[in-house]
mmCIF file of C-alpha atoms and ligand atoms in Angstrom:
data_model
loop_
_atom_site.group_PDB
_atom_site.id
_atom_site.type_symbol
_atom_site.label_atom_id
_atom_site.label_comp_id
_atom_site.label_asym_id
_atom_site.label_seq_id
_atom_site.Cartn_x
_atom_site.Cartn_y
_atom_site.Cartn_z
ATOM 1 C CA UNK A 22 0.000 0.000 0.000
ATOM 2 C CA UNK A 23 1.175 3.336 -0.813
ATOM 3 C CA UNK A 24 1.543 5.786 1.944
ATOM 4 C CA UNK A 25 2.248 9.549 0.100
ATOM 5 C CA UNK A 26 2.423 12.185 2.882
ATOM 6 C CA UNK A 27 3.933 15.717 2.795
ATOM 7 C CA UNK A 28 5.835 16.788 5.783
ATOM 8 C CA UNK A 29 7.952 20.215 6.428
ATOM 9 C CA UNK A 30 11.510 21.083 6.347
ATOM 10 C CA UNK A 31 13.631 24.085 7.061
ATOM 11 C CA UNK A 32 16.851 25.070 6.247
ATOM 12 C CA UNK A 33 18.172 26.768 9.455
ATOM 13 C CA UNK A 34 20.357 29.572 9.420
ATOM 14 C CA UNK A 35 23.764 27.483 10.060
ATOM 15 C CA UNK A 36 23.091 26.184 7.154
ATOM 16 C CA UNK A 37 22.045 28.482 4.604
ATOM 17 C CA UNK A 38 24.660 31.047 5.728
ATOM 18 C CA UNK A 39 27.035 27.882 4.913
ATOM 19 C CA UNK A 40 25.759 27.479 1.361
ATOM 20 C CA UNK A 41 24.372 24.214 2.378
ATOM 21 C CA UNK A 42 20.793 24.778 0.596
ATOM 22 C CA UNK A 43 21.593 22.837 -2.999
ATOM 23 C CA UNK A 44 23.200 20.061 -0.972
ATOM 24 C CA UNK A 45 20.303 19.935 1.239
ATOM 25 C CA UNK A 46 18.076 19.928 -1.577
ATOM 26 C CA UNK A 47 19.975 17.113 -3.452
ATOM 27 C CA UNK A 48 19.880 14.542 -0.347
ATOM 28 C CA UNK A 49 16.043 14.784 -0.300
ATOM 29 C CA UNK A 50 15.496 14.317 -4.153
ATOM 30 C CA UNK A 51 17.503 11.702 -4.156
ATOM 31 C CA UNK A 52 15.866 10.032 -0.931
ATOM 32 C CA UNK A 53 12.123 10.302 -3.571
ATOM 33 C CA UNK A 54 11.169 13.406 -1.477
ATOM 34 C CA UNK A 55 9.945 16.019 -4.107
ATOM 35 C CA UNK A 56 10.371 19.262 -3.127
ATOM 36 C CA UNK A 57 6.584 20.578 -4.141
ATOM 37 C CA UNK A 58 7.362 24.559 -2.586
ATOM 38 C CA UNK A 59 10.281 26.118 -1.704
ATOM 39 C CA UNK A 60 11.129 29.973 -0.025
ATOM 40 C CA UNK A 61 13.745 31.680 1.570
ATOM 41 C CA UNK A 62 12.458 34.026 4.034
ATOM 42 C CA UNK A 63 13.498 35.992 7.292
ATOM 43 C CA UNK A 64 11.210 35.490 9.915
ATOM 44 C CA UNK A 65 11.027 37.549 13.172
ATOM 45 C CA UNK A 66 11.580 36.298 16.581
ATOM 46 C CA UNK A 67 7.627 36.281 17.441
ATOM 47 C CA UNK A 68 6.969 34.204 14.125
ATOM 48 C CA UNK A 69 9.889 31.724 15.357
ATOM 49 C CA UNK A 70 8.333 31.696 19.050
ATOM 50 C CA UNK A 71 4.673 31.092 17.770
ATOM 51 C CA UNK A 72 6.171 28.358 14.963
ATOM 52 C CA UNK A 73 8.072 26.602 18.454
ATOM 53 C CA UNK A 74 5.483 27.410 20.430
ATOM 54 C CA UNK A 75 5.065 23.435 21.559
ATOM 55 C CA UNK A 76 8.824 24.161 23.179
ATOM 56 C CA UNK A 77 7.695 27.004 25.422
ATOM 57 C CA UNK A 78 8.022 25.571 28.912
ATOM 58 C CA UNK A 79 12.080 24.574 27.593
ATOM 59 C CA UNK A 80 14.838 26.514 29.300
ATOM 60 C CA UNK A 81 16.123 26.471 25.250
ATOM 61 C CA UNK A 82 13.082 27.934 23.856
ATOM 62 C CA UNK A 83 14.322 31.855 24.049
ATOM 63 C CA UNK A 84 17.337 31.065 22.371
ATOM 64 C CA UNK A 85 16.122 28.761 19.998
ATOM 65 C CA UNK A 86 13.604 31.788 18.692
ATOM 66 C CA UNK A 87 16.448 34.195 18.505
ATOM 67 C CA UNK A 88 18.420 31.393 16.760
ATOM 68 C CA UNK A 89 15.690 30.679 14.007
ATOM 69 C CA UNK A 90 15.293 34.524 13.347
ATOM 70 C CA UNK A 91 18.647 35.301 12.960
ATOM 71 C CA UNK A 92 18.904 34.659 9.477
ATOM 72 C CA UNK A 93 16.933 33.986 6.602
ATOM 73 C CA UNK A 94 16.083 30.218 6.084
ATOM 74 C CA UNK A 95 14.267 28.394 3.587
ATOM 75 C CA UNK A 96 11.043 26.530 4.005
ATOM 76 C CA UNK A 97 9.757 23.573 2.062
ATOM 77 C CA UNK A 98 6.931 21.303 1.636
ATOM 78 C CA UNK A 99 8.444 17.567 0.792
ATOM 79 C CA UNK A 100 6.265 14.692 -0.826
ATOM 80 C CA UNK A 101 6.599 11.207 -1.530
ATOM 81 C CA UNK A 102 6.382 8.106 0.217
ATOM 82 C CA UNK A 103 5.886 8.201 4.279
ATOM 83 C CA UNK A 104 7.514 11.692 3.983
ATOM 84 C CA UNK A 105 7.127 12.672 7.366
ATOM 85 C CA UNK A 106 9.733 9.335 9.207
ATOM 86 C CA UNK A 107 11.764 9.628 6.020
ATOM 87 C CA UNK A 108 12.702 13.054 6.687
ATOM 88 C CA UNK A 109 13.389 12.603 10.305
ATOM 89 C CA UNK A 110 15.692 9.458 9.022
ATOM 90 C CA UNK A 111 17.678 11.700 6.761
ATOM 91 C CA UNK A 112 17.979 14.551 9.184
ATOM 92 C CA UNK A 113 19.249 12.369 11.908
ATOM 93 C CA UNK A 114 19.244 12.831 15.769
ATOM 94 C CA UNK A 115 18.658 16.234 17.105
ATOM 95 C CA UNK A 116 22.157 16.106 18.685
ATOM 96 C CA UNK A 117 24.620 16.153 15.460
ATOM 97 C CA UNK A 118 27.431 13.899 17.822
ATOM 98 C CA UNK A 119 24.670 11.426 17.741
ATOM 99 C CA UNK A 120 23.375 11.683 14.274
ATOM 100 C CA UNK A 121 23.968 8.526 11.906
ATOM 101 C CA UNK A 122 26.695 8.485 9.474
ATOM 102 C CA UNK A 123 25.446 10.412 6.286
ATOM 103 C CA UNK A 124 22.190 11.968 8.071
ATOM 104 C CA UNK A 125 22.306 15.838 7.373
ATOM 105 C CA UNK A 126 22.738 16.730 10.957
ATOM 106 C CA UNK A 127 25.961 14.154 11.131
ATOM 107 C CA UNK A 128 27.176 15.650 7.580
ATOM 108 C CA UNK A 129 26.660 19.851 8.632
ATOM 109 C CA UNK A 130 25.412 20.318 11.890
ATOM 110 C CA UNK A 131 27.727 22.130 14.364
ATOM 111 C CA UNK A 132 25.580 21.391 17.479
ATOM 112 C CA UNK A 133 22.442 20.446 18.864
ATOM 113 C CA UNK A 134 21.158 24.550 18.118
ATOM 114 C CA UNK A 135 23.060 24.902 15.514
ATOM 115 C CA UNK A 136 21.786 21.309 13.788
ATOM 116 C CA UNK A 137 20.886 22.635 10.103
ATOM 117 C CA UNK A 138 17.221 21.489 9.342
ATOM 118 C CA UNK A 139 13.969 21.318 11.109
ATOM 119 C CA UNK A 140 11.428 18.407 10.119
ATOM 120 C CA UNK A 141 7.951 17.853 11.270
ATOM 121 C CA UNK A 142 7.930 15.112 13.827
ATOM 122 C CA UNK A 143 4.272 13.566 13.049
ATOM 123 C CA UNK A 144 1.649 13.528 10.157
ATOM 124 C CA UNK A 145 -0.923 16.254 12.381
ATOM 125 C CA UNK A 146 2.237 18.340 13.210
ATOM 126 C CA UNK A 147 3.213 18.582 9.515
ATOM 127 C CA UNK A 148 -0.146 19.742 8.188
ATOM 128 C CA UNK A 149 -0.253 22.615 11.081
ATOM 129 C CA UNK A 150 3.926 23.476 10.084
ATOM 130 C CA UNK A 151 2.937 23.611 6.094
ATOM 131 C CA UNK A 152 -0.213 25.545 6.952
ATOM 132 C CA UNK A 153 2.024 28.202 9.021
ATOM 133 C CA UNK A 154 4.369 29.108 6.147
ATOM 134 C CA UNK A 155 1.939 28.235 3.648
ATOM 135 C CA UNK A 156 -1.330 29.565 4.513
ATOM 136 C CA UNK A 157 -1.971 30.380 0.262
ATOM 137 C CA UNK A 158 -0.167 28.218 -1.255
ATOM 138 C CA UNK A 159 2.635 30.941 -1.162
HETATM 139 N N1 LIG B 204 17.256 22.275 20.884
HETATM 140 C C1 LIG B 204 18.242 22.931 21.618
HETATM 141 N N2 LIG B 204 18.628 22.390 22.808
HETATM 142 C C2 LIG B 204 18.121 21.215 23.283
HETATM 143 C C3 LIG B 204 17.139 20.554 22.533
HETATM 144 C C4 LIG B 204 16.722 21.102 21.327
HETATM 145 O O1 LIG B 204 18.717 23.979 21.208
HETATM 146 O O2 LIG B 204 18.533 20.772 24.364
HETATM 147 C C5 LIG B 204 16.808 22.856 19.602
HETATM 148 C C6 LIG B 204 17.354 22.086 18.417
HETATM 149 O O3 LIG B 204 17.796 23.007 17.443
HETATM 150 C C7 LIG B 204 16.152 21.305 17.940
HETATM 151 C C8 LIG B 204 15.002 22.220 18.302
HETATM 152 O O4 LIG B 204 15.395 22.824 19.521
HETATM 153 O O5 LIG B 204 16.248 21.040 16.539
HETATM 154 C C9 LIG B 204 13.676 21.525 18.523
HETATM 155 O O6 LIG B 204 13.856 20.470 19.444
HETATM 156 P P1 LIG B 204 13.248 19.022 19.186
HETATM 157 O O7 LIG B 204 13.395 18.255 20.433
HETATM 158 O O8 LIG B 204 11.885 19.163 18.582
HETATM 159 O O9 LIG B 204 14.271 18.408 18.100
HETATM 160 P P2 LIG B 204 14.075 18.062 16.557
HETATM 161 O O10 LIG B 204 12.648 17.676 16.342
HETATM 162 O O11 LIG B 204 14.466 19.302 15.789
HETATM 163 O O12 LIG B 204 15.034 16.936 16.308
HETATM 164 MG MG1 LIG B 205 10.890 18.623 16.872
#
């Protein structure tokens, strides 16, 4: 049975100031995640704290906010095949030092802030994450 789910991904900051974002790109196309939208935007520290807002009671959420709006990023909506576990698979633990060889975080993330990519963690959560940066299909 086929199982085609969308999910959300952003490029963080780390990352895109690191040219990172065709390399990034490349890894999911050729996991079969299409890339259906794509936009690099700067978003302001209330956007970041109402996009994280499941992280408020975290002593990291303040500077995880600041983090996320300190540079532009870029925000996509991925398709294909059980998009949503695939994505978390590619990314790799949220800790880079315990990624998996060849996950993103393992190949470019500097630390567990500074990790390179967001993904949505369930099927419910991805719909709400697309729906925040892509409220009109924008
Ligand atoms: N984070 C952090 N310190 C921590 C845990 C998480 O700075 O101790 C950041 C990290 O950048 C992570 C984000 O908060 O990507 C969201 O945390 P979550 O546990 O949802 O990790 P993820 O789903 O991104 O793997
Ligand atoms: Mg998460």
């Amino acid at each position: 049975m086929s199982n085609l789910e969308q999910t959300l991904s952003i490029i963080k900051p780390d990352a895109v100031e690191r040219n990172l974002i065709n390399e990034i790109k490349k890894i999911f196309t050729s996991n079969k995640l299409a890339i259906k939208e794509t936009k690099k935007i700067h978003i302001t520290k209330d956007e970041a704290a109402e996009f994280y807002k499941v992280h408020q009671s975290k002593p990291f959420y303040n500077d995880l906010c600041g983090y996320l709006s300190s540079g532009p990023i870029v925000v996509m909506i991925l398709e294909g095949e059980d998009a949503v576990i695939k994505n978390r698979k590619i990314m790799g633990s949220t800790d880079p030092k315990d990624a998996e060889e060849n996950t993103i975080r393992k190949l470019y993330g500097i630390s567990i802030d500074k990790n390179s990519v967001h993904g949505s963690d369930s099927v419910e959560n991805a719909k709400k994450e697309i729906n925040f940066f892509f409220k009109n299909g924008q």
